[in-house]
Amino acid sequence: MQAWKTRFNVLDADLLLWGQLLLGALAVVAGALLLHAILRPIALRLTRFSPLLTAVVKRCDNPARWALPLIGLLIAAQGVPDTVAGIGGVQHLLGVLTILALAAVGAGAITGVAQGVALMHPADVEDNLAARRIQTQTKVLARVAKGAVMLTALAFVLMTFPRAKQVGASLLASAGIAGLVFGLAARTVFGNLLAGLQIAMAQPIRLDDVLIIEGEWGRVEEITSTYVVLKVWDERRLVIPLQWFIEHPFQNWTRTSASILGTVMLWVDFTLPVQDLREKAMAMCKASTHWDGRVCGVQVVETTERTMQIRVLVSAKDSGKAFDLRCELREGLIAWLQKTYPQSLPRVRALVEDVPAPAAPVIKPSLPPSPAP
């Protein structure tokens, strides 16, 4: 009976102590939330002159609302005696949650930096080459940095468990047998990550670049840490691994400038006056809003036994306007040929002569064979 009474007394004492600890934890959480509520408007006011810092503060707002109370609880839990039943598990849980919250704050800060850089270099202007280059580098590097932060947080979380401490250390240091096996298993992922770093630094492609990949024309819509999304002209999406761009050749029509040349090919008869066609093409280019005023040339580039091939070479500010200009010239020049020089359209010539029919052959009757002697 005395033993049960002693146990009840100990249980009552533990419950009382945990109640006090719970009240203290609530006070710490309330204080941390109050501190967050005070610091948030101050930080926004101090950073209002910088779009980059403002974006960082806004992105870190929600993760910091969780991180501050967890940090306060972790610090307070360190002062609780180890003799309190269950305090070790609580301290371990708070440590894991604090690591994850700090990782979320770091990821939010990285995202804020990327958004701030994008705001400082908008790509919705006419000459957006530099802006697209900076945005591409920022987005790719931000994704790689966030992946590194999450990987580091996972390693630290694993190191808090005694049995998984070696795995966490191997993951953090990228060494050991476990790290080697993981690296071999995920070599494709790591290859794409390294390719992403190469693309971010060398920049063979950028956001909104016009690419020709395996006969498909499209614009770069998105660049992730592992693949590129190409928006094809007919609204399809072509998803390409980053490593493909390192290992295969492709066409980039906007590598240094969006300006491009386009051609219109015509097959006409030899009787067409090329100078008149040249003057008509120049007049149509000057009247078109798609022409940029750089190039408008007409040349005879090929002849056959029946026709000659004429190339009209024109220039435009980008590939979309070049396509529209080519269609406009092709339609206009065909209509002009039909109206002005219909006789100069491709034709097949033939020489018809009135030749008398040959006389019928004379058939001689055959003689009977002579009788045998």
mmCIF file of C-alpha atoms in Angstrom:
data_model
loop_
_atom_site.group_PDB
_atom_site.id
_atom_site.type_symbol
_atom_site.label_atom_id
_atom_site.label_comp_id
_atom_site.label_asym_id
_atom_site.label_seq_id
_atom_site.Cartn_x
_atom_site.Cartn_y
_atom_site.Cartn_z
ATOM 1 C CA MET A 1 0.000 0.000 0.000
ATOM 2 C CA GLN A 2 2.834 2.317 0.871
ATOM 3 C CA ALA A 3 4.499 1.568 -2.490
ATOM 4 C CA TRP A 4 1.366 2.474 -4.431
ATOM 5 C CA LYS A 5 1.032 5.637 -2.436
ATOM 6 C CA THR A 6 4.639 6.529 -3.221
ATOM 7 C CA ARG A 7 4.061 5.899 -6.921
ATOM 8 C CA PHE A 8 0.992 8.108 -6.943
ATOM 9 C CA ASN A 9 2.939 10.848 -5.193
ATOM 10 C CA VAL A 10 5.713 10.610 -7.815
ATOM 11 C CA LEU A 11 3.142 10.626 -10.614
ATOM 12 C CA ASP A 12 1.429 13.654 -9.128
ATOM 13 C CA ALA A 13 4.777 15.409 -8.855
ATOM 14 C CA ASP A 14 5.628 14.612 -12.516
ATOM 15 C CA LEU A 15 2.241 15.818 -13.683
ATOM 16 C CA LEU A 16 2.655 19.006 -11.701
ATOM 17 C CA LEU A 17 6.132 19.518 -13.145
ATOM 18 C CA TRP A 18 4.939 18.869 -16.706
ATOM 19 C CA GLY A 19 2.079 21.257 -16.155
ATOM 20 C CA GLN A 20 4.549 23.928 -15.129
ATOM 21 C CA LEU A 21 6.713 23.119 -18.136
ATOM 22 C CA LEU A 22 3.681 23.342 -20.417
ATOM 23 C CA LEU A 23 2.781 26.744 -19.019
ATOM 24 C CA GLY A 24 6.359 27.851 -19.515
ATOM 25 C CA ALA A 25 6.304 26.537 -23.109
ATOM 26 C CA LEU A 26 3.115 28.473 -23.809
ATOM 27 C CA ALA A 27 4.757 31.606 -22.441
ATOM 28 C CA VAL A 28 7.811 31.033 -24.653
ATOM 29 C CA VAL A 29 5.627 30.516 -27.737
ATOM 30 C CA ALA A 30 3.588 33.631 -26.969
ATOM 31 C CA GLY A 31 6.761 35.655 -26.502
ATOM 32 C CA ALA A 32 8.250 34.365 -29.768
ATOM 33 C CA LEU A 33 5.070 35.156 -31.689
ATOM 34 C CA LEU A 34 4.989 38.621 -30.126
ATOM 35 C CA LEU A 35 8.614 39.136 -31.136
ATOM 36 C CA HIS A 36 7.764 38.058 -34.686
ATOM 37 C CA ALA A 37 4.803 40.432 -34.805
ATOM 38 C CA ILE A 38 7.067 43.302 -33.695
ATOM 39 C CA LEU A 39 9.998 42.527 -35.991
ATOM 40 C CA ARG A 40 7.935 41.863 -39.126
ATOM 41 C CA PRO A 41 6.719 45.452 -39.817
ATOM 42 C CA ILE A 42 10.124 46.812 -38.800
ATOM 43 C CA ALA A 43 11.882 44.542 -41.312
ATOM 44 C CA LEU A 44 9.385 45.420 -44.059
ATOM 45 C CA ARG A 45 9.850 49.129 -43.382
ATOM 46 C CA LEU A 46 13.629 48.903 -43.398
ATOM 47 C CA THR A 47 13.682 46.936 -46.667
ATOM 48 C CA ARG A 48 10.964 48.834 -48.550
ATOM 49 C CA PHE A 49 13.576 50.591 -50.703
ATOM 50 C CA SER A 50 14.994 47.295 -51.996
ATOM 51 C CA PRO A 51 12.778 44.915 -54.012
ATOM 52 C CA LEU A 52 15.241 42.102 -53.379
ATOM 53 C CA LEU A 53 15.285 42.471 -49.573
ATOM 54 C CA THR A 54 11.522 42.965 -49.489
ATOM 55 C CA ALA A 55 11.019 39.708 -51.379
ATOM 56 C CA VAL A 56 13.390 37.918 -48.975
ATOM 57 C CA VAL A 57 11.535 39.227 -45.911
ATOM 58 C CA LYS A 58 8.141 38.241 -47.328
ATOM 59 C CA ARG A 59 9.326 34.757 -48.263
ATOM 60 C CA CYS A 60 10.875 34.195 -44.820
ATOM 61 C CA ASP A 61 7.802 35.494 -42.972
ATOM 62 C CA ASN A 62 5.809 32.270 -42.611
ATOM 63 C CA PRO A 63 8.798 29.962 -41.934
ATOM 64 C CA ALA A 64 10.104 32.429 -39.333
ATOM 65 C CA ARG A 65 6.710 32.368 -37.577
ATOM 66 C CA TRP A 66 7.371 28.688 -36.890
ATOM 67 C CA ALA A 67 11.132 28.873 -36.403
ATOM 68 C CA LEU A 68 11.168 31.503 -33.626
ATOM 69 C CA PRO A 69 8.880 29.567 -31.205
ATOM 70 C CA LEU A 70 10.771 26.332 -31.885
ATOM 71 C CA ILE A 71 14.112 27.992 -31.202
ATOM 72 C CA GLY A 72 12.726 29.449 -27.971
ATOM 73 C CA LEU A 73 11.337 26.075 -26.865
ATOM 74 C CA LEU A 74 14.619 24.323 -27.708
ATOM 75 C CA ILE A 75 16.610 26.825 -25.633
ATOM 76 C CA ALA A 76 14.168 26.553 -22.756
ATOM 77 C CA ALA A 77 14.209 22.743 -22.929
ATOM 78 C CA GLN A 78 17.973 22.706 -22.444
ATOM 79 C CA GLY A 79 17.464 24.146 -18.978
ATOM 80 C CA VAL A 80 15.156 21.355 -17.841
ATOM 81 C CA PRO A 81 16.946 18.730 -15.703
ATOM 82 C CA ASP A 82 17.612 15.394 -17.369
ATOM 83 C CA THR A 83 15.917 13.650 -14.438
ATOM 84 C CA VAL A 84 12.507 14.755 -15.702
ATOM 85 C CA ALA A 85 10.790 11.765 -17.302
ATOM 86 C CA GLY A 86 10.473 12.061 -21.070
ATOM 87 C CA ILE A 87 12.421 15.300 -21.415
ATOM 88 C CA GLY A 88 15.013 13.630 -23.678
ATOM 89 C CA GLY A 89 12.437 12.715 -26.299
ATOM 90 C CA VAL A 90 10.956 16.212 -26.179
ATOM 91 C CA GLN A 91 14.384 17.792 -26.639
ATOM 92 C CA HIS A 92 15.103 15.496 -29.592
ATOM 93 C CA LEU A 93 11.756 16.296 -31.227
ATOM 94 C CA LEU A 94 12.290 20.028 -30.759
ATOM 95 C CA GLY A 95 15.764 19.722 -32.273
ATOM 96 C CA VAL A 96 14.444 17.959 -35.386
ATOM 97 C CA LEU A 97 11.610 20.455 -35.822
ATOM 98 C CA THR A 98 14.004 23.380 -35.362
ATOM 99 C CA ILE A 99 16.334 22.023 -38.064
ATOM 100 C CA LEU A 100 13.443 21.651 -40.485
ATOM 101 C CA ALA A 101 12.119 25.128 -39.654
ATOM 102 C CA LEU A 102 15.539 26.720 -40.196
ATOM 103 C CA ALA A 103 15.843 24.849 -43.510
ATOM 104 C CA ALA A 104 12.457 26.279 -44.523
ATOM 105 C CA VAL A 105 13.697 29.762 -43.613
ATOM 106 C CA GLY A 106 16.818 29.243 -45.736
ATOM 107 C CA ALA A 107 14.788 27.948 -48.685
ATOM 108 C CA GLY A 108 12.432 30.906 -48.353
ATOM 109 C CA ALA A 109 15.353 33.326 -48.359
ATOM 110 C CA ILE A 110 16.751 31.728 -51.520
ATOM 111 C CA THR A 111 13.349 31.941 -53.232
ATOM 112 C CA GLY A 112 13.061 35.567 -52.149
ATOM 113 C CA VAL A 113 16.433 36.396 -53.652
ATOM 114 C CA ALA A 114 15.378 34.768 -56.942
ATOM 115 C CA GLN A 115 12.110 36.715 -56.996
ATOM 116 C CA GLY A 116 13.865 39.959 -56.124
ATOM 117 C CA VAL A 117 16.368 39.523 -58.937
ATOM 118 C CA ALA A 118 13.506 38.795 -61.358
ATOM 119 C CA LEU A 119 11.735 41.989 -60.246
ATOM 120 C CA MET A 120 14.902 44.015 -60.709
ATOM 121 C CA HIS A 121 15.418 42.610 -64.227
ATOM 122 C CA PRO A 122 11.978 42.295 -65.873
ATOM 123 C CA ALA A 123 11.769 40.265 -69.070
ATOM 124 C CA ASP A 124 8.644 41.973 -70.444
ATOM 125 C CA VAL A 125 10.632 44.666 -72.260
ATOM 126 C CA GLU A 126 11.576 44.738 -75.947
ATOM 127 C CA ASP A 127 15.318 44.208 -75.437
ATOM 128 C CA ASN A 128 15.215 41.524 -72.738
ATOM 129 C CA LEU A 129 18.374 39.575 -73.603
ATOM 130 C CA ALA A 130 20.284 40.583 -70.454
ATOM 131 C CA ALA A 131 17.200 40.127 -68.258
ATOM 132 C CA ARG A 132 16.577 36.616 -69.581
ATOM 133 C CA ARG A 133 20.211 35.708 -69.009
ATOM 134 C CA ILE A 134 20.113 36.894 -65.385
ATOM 135 C CA GLN A 135 16.749 35.272 -64.681
ATOM 136 C CA THR A 136 17.920 31.951 -66.093
ATOM 137 C CA GLN A 137 21.035 31.941 -63.935
ATOM 138 C CA THR A 138 19.095 32.975 -60.856
ATOM 139 C CA LYS A 139 16.336 30.377 -61.194
ATOM 140 C CA VAL A 140 18.656 27.461 -61.899
ATOM 141 C CA LEU A 141 21.088 28.391 -59.121
ATOM 142 C CA ALA A 142 18.199 28.991 -56.691
ATOM 143 C CA ARG A 143 16.817 25.499 -57.317
ATOM 144 C CA VAL A 144 20.245 23.959 -56.840
ATOM 145 C CA ALA A 145 20.785 25.961 -53.631
ATOM 146 C CA LYS A 146 17.403 24.934 -52.222
ATOM 147 C CA GLY A 147 18.194 21.312 -52.985
ATOM 148 C CA ALA A 148 21.508 21.661 -51.141
ATOM 149 C CA VAL A 149 19.739 23.231 -48.135
ATOM 150 C CA MET A 150 17.173 20.429 -47.960
ATOM 151 C CA LEU A 151 19.887 17.789 -48.336
ATOM 152 C CA THR A 152 21.905 19.387 -45.531
ATOM 153 C CA ALA A 153 18.827 19.576 -43.295
ATOM 154 C CA LEU A 154 18.080 15.899 -43.932
ATOM 155 C CA ALA A 155 21.672 14.996 -43.041
ATOM 156 C CA PHE A 156 21.502 16.968 -39.768
ATOM 157 C CA VAL A 157 18.166 15.354 -38.891
ATOM 158 C CA LEU A 158 19.611 11.878 -39.464
ATOM 159 C CA MET A 159 22.638 12.747 -37.328
ATOM 160 C CA THR A 160 20.341 13.404 -34.361
ATOM 161 C CA PHE A 161 19.438 9.694 -34.326
ATOM 162 C CA PRO A 162 22.247 7.515 -32.889
ATOM 163 C CA ARG A 163 21.642 4.622 -35.265
ATOM 164 C CA ALA A 164 21.401 6.871 -38.325
ATOM 165 C CA LYS A 165 24.232 9.201 -37.385
ATOM 166 C CA GLN A 166 26.692 7.530 -39.764
ATOM 167 C CA VAL A 167 24.218 7.709 -42.629
ATOM 168 C CA GLY A 168 23.695 11.406 -41.986
ATOM 169 C CA ALA A 169 27.430 12.036 -41.842
ATOM 170 C CA SER A 170 27.935 10.147 -45.108
ATOM 171 C CA LEU A 171 25.130 12.063 -46.741
ATOM 172 C CA LEU A 172 26.509 15.371 -45.519
ATOM 173 C CA ALA A 173 30.066 14.655 -46.582
ATOM 174 C CA SER A 174 29.094 12.776 -49.771
ATOM 175 C CA ALA A 175 31.516 10.021 -48.766
ATOM 176 C CA GLY A 176 31.445 6.449 -47.524
ATOM 177 C CA ILE A 177 29.891 3.351 -48.997
ATOM 178 C CA ALA A 178 26.329 4.530 -48.467
ATOM 179 C CA GLY A 179 27.056 7.819 -50.220
ATOM 180 C CA LEU A 180 28.797 6.010 -53.073
ATOM 181 C CA VAL A 181 25.883 3.602 -53.597
ATOM 182 C CA PHE A 182 23.407 6.465 -53.449
ATOM 183 C CA GLY A 183 25.469 8.471 -55.917
ATOM 184 C CA LEU A 184 25.669 5.566 -58.369
ATOM 185 C CA ALA A 185 21.935 4.949 -58.087
ATOM 186 C CA ALA A 186 21.167 8.630 -58.645
ATOM 187 C CA ARG A 187 23.864 9.368 -61.223
ATOM 188 C CA THR A 188 21.247 10.523 -63.741
ATOM 189 C CA VAL A 189 19.815 13.026 -61.250
ATOM 190 C CA PHE A 190 23.254 14.304 -60.293
ATOM 191 C CA GLY A 191 24.204 14.466 -63.974
ATOM 192 C CA ASN A 192 21.208 16.692 -64.641
ATOM 193 C CA LEU A 193 22.080 18.842 -61.623
ATOM 194 C CA LEU A 194 25.632 19.317 -62.889
ATOM 195 C CA ALA A 195 24.265 20.016 -66.360
ATOM 196 C CA GLY A 196 21.988 22.633 -64.787
ATOM 197 C CA LEU A 197 25.011 24.335 -63.232
ATOM 198 C CA GLN A 198 26.797 24.304 -66.580
ATOM 199 C CA ILE A 199 23.774 25.776 -68.323
ATOM 200 C CA ALA A 200 23.404 28.433 -65.618
ATOM 201 C CA MET A 201 27.026 29.517 -66.002
ATOM 202 C CA ALA A 202 27.659 29.055 -69.754
ATOM 203 C CA GLN A 203 24.044 29.758 -70.746
ATOM 204 C CA PRO A 204 23.650 27.966 -74.079
ATOM 205 C CA ILE A 205 19.917 28.443 -73.484
ATOM 206 C CA ARG A 206 17.864 30.992 -71.565
ATOM 207 C CA LEU A 207 14.244 31.547 -70.723
ATOM 208 C CA ASP A 208 12.184 32.549 -73.773
ATOM 209 C CA ASP A 209 14.931 31.473 -76.189
ATOM 210 C CA VAL A 210 13.763 30.113 -79.544
ATOM 211 C CA LEU A 211 15.167 26.613 -80.090
ATOM 212 C CA ILE A 212 15.004 24.024 -82.853
ATOM 213 C CA ILE A 213 15.301 20.561 -81.291
ATOM 214 C CA GLU A 214 14.901 17.489 -83.487
ATOM 215 C CA GLY A 215 12.827 19.458 -85.962
ATOM 216 C CA GLU A 216 10.572 21.054 -83.331
ATOM 217 C CA TRP A 217 10.335 24.871 -83.145
ATOM 218 C CA GLY A 218 9.523 26.311 -79.723
ATOM 219 C CA ARG A 219 10.370 28.719 -76.927
ATOM 220 C CA VAL A 220 11.965 27.847 -73.591
ATOM 221 C CA GLU A 221 9.088 28.133 -71.153
ATOM 222 C CA GLU A 222 10.673 26.739 -67.979
ATOM 223 C CA ILE A 223 14.102 25.598 -66.779
ATOM 224 C CA THR A 224 14.073 23.355 -63.705
ATOM 225 C CA SER A 225 16.965 21.673 -61.920
ATOM 226 C CA THR A 226 16.565 18.511 -64.031
ATOM 227 C CA TYR A 227 14.702 19.334 -67.265
ATOM 228 C CA VAL A 228 13.677 22.066 -69.695
ATOM 229 C CA VAL A 229 10.119 22.661 -70.911
ATOM 230 C CA LEU A 230 9.942 23.785 -74.551
ATOM 231 C CA LYS A 231 6.637 25.343 -75.630
ATOM 232 C CA VAL A 232 6.144 24.252 -79.236
ATOM 233 C CA TRP A 233 4.395 26.589 -81.681
ATOM 234 C CA ASP A 234 1.197 24.478 -81.649
ATOM 235 C CA GLU A 235 0.856 24.697 -77.835
ATOM 236 C CA ARG A 236 2.481 21.327 -77.176
ATOM 237 C CA ARG A 237 5.128 20.989 -74.459
ATOM 238 C CA LEU A 238 8.427 19.206 -75.110
ATOM 239 C CA VAL A 239 10.187 18.108 -71.905
ATOM 240 C CA ILE A 240 13.943 17.602 -72.338
ATOM 241 C CA PRO A 241 16.491 16.515 -69.659
ATOM 242 C CA LEU A 242 19.173 19.097 -68.978
ATOM 243 C CA GLN A 243 21.938 16.645 -69.744
ATOM 244 C CA TRP A 244 20.623 16.345 -73.313
ATOM 245 C CA PHE A 245 21.674 19.935 -74.018
ATOM 246 C CA ILE A 246 25.238 19.151 -72.944
ATOM 247 C CA GLU A 247 25.542 16.033 -75.111
ATOM 248 C CA HIS A 248 23.619 16.971 -78.299
ATOM 249 C CA PRO A 249 23.734 19.877 -80.770
ATOM 250 C CA PHE A 250 20.689 22.095 -81.180
ATOM 251 C CA GLN A 251 19.746 25.399 -82.809
ATOM 252 C CA ASN A 252 19.340 28.559 -80.724
ATOM 253 C CA TRP A 253 17.841 31.354 -82.801
ATOM 254 C CA THR A 254 18.155 33.955 -80.020
ATOM 255 C CA ARG A 255 21.622 33.161 -78.642
ATOM 256 C CA THR A 256 23.003 36.688 -79.051
ATOM 257 C CA SER A 257 20.106 38.487 -80.714
ATOM 258 C CA ALA A 258 16.515 37.808 -81.673
ATOM 259 C CA SER A 259 17.030 39.288 -85.163
ATOM 260 C CA ILE A 260 16.864 36.701 -87.911
ATOM 261 C CA LEU A 261 16.833 36.317 -91.703
ATOM 262 C CA GLY A 262 14.050 34.615 -93.627
ATOM 263 C CA THR A 263 13.705 33.422 -97.210
ATOM 264 C CA VAL A 264 10.903 33.222 -99.765
ATOM 265 C CA MET A 265 11.544 30.887 -102.699
ATOM 266 C CA LEU A 266 9.780 31.382 -106.055
ATOM 267 C CA TRP A 267 9.915 29.345 -109.264
ATOM 268 C CA VAL A 268 9.175 31.454 -112.350
ATOM 269 C CA ASP A 269 9.632 31.395 -116.092
ATOM 270 C CA PHE A 270 12.741 32.800 -117.773
ATOM 271 C CA THR A 271 10.694 35.641 -119.273
ATOM 272 C CA LEU A 272 10.099 37.342 -115.894
ATOM 273 C CA PRO A 273 12.007 40.681 -115.488
ATOM 274 C CA VAL A 274 13.877 40.120 -112.211
ATOM 275 C CA GLN A 275 14.391 43.857 -111.617
ATOM 276 C CA ASP A 276 10.629 44.442 -111.515
ATOM 277 C CA LEU A 277 10.277 41.649 -108.978
ATOM 278 C CA ARG A 278 13.100 43.169 -106.938
ATOM 279 C CA GLU A 279 11.388 46.559 -106.864
ATOM 280 C CA LYS A 280 8.053 44.987 -105.903
ATOM 281 C CA ALA A 281 9.632 43.005 -103.047
ATOM 282 C CA MET A 282 11.319 46.164 -101.710
ATOM 283 C CA ALA A 283 8.030 48.092 -101.853
ATOM 284 C CA MET A 284 6.228 45.311 -99.981
ATOM 285 C CA CYS A 285 8.940 45.190 -97.303
ATOM 286 C CA LYS A 286 8.762 48.950 -96.744
ATOM 287 C CA ALA A 287 4.986 48.740 -96.391
ATOM 288 C CA SER A 288 5.123 45.837 -93.920
ATOM 289 C CA THR A 289 5.230 46.343 -90.144
ATOM 290 C CA HIS A 290 7.179 43.100 -89.718
ATOM 291 C CA TRP A 291 10.290 44.252 -91.619
ATOM 292 C CA ASP A 292 13.101 45.741 -89.539
ATOM 293 C CA GLY A 293 14.724 47.654 -92.434
ATOM 294 C CA ARG A 294 17.997 45.704 -92.547
ATOM 295 C CA VAL A 295 17.883 43.215 -95.422
ATOM 296 C CA CYS A 296 15.670 42.876 -98.507
ATOM 297 C CA GLY A 297 17.388 41.157 -101.410
ATOM 298 C CA VAL A 298 16.227 39.308 -104.521
ATOM 299 C CA GLN A 299 18.565 36.876 -106.297
ATOM 300 C CA VAL A 300 18.323 34.145 -108.903
ATOM 301 C CA VAL A 301 19.895 31.231 -107.057
ATOM 302 C CA GLU A 302 19.100 28.266 -109.362
ATOM 303 C CA THR A 303 17.976 27.431 -112.887
ATOM 304 C CA THR A 304 16.583 24.298 -114.433
ATOM 305 C CA GLU A 305 15.706 23.410 -118.020
ATOM 306 C CA ARG A 306 12.212 24.874 -117.461
ATOM 307 C CA THR A 307 12.289 27.532 -114.706
ATOM 308 C CA MET A 308 14.555 29.726 -112.624
ATOM 309 C CA GLN A 309 14.476 29.804 -108.821
ATOM 310 C CA ILE A 310 14.418 33.214 -107.131
ATOM 311 C CA ARG A 311 15.228 33.767 -103.467
ATOM 312 C CA VAL A 312 13.823 36.756 -101.607
ATOM 313 C CA LEU A 313 15.936 37.317 -98.467
ATOM 314 C CA VAL A 314 14.427 39.531 -95.744
ATOM 315 C CA SER A 315 15.115 40.336 -92.093
ATOM 316 C CA ALA A 316 12.951 40.811 -89.005
ATOM 317 C CA LYS A 317 13.365 41.533 -85.295
ATOM 318 C CA ASP A 318 12.432 38.008 -84.203
ATOM 319 C CA SER A 319 11.464 34.648 -85.638
ATOM 320 C CA GLY A 320 7.722 35.223 -85.225
ATOM 321 C CA LYS A 321 7.783 38.434 -87.250
ATOM 322 C CA ALA A 322 10.086 36.804 -89.803
ATOM 323 C CA PHE A 323 7.559 34.016 -90.338
ATOM 324 C CA ASP A 324 4.702 36.497 -90.785
ATOM 325 C CA LEU A 325 6.796 38.608 -93.169
ATOM 326 C CA ARG A 326 7.682 35.582 -95.305
ATOM 327 C CA CYS A 327 4.028 34.558 -95.585
ATOM 328 C CA GLU A 328 3.049 38.129 -96.430
ATOM 329 C CA LEU A 329 5.677 38.407 -99.169
ATOM 330 C CA ARG A 330 4.911 34.978 -100.600
ATOM 331 C CA GLU A 331 1.194 35.735 -100.924
ATOM 332 C CA GLY A 332 1.748 39.250 -102.271
ATOM 333 C CA LEU A 333 4.358 38.302 -104.848
ATOM 334 C CA ILE A 334 2.270 35.407 -106.169
ATOM 335 C CA ALA A 335 -0.743 37.705 -106.557
ATOM 336 C CA TRP A 336 1.474 40.305 -108.291
ATOM 337 C CA LEU A 337 2.829 37.690 -110.698
ATOM 338 C CA GLN A 338 -0.649 36.444 -111.542
ATOM 339 C CA LYS A 339 -1.861 39.981 -112.239
ATOM 340 C CA THR A 340 1.165 41.611 -113.869
ATOM 341 C CA TYR A 341 3.153 38.801 -115.489
ATOM 342 C CA PRO A 342 0.874 35.796 -115.831
ATOM 343 C CA GLN A 343 2.897 34.625 -118.796
ATOM 344 C CA SER A 344 5.962 34.348 -116.550
ATOM 345 C CA LEU A 345 4.489 31.730 -114.256
ATOM 346 C CA PRO A 346 6.123 28.291 -114.551
ATOM 347 C CA ARG A 347 5.107 26.607 -117.785
ATOM 348 C CA VAL A 348 5.972 23.615 -119.913
ATOM 349 C CA ARG A 349 6.991 24.398 -123.522
ATOM 350 C CA ALA A 350 6.433 22.078 -126.429
ATOM 351 C CA LEU A 351 7.107 22.465 -130.198
ATOM 352 C CA VAL A 352 4.222 21.295 -132.392
ATOM 353 C CA GLU A 353 5.047 20.763 -136.125
ATOM 354 C CA ASP A 354 2.790 19.805 -139.058
ATOM 355 C CA VAL A 355 4.655 16.785 -140.426
ATOM 356 C CA PRO A 356 3.015 14.687 -143.224
ATOM 357 C CA ALA A 357 2.229 11.150 -142.293
ATOM 358 C CA PRO A 358 4.624 8.574 -143.750
ATOM 359 C CA ALA A 359 3.441 6.562 -146.827
ATOM 360 C CA ALA A 360 2.006 3.142 -146.241
ATOM 361 C CA PRO A 361 4.491 0.373 -147.010
ATOM 362 C CA VAL A 362 3.931 -1.687 -150.227
ATOM 363 C CA ILE A 363 3.367 -5.351 -149.514
ATOM 364 C CA LYS A 364 4.531 -7.659 -152.364
ATOM 365 C CA PRO A 365 2.696 -10.979 -152.845
ATOM 366 C CA SER A 366 4.804 -13.965 -151.955
ATOM 367 C CA LEU A 367 5.576 -16.530 -154.778
ATOM 368 C CA PRO A 368 4.773 -20.223 -154.292
ATOM 369 C CA PRO A 369 7.778 -22.470 -153.819
ATOM 370 C CA SER A 370 9.151 -24.233 -156.926
ATOM 371 C CA PRO A 371 8.356 -27.986 -157.262
ATOM 372 C CA ALA A 372 11.078 -30.435 -156.434
ATOM 373 C CA PRO A 373 12.766 -32.175 -159.421
#
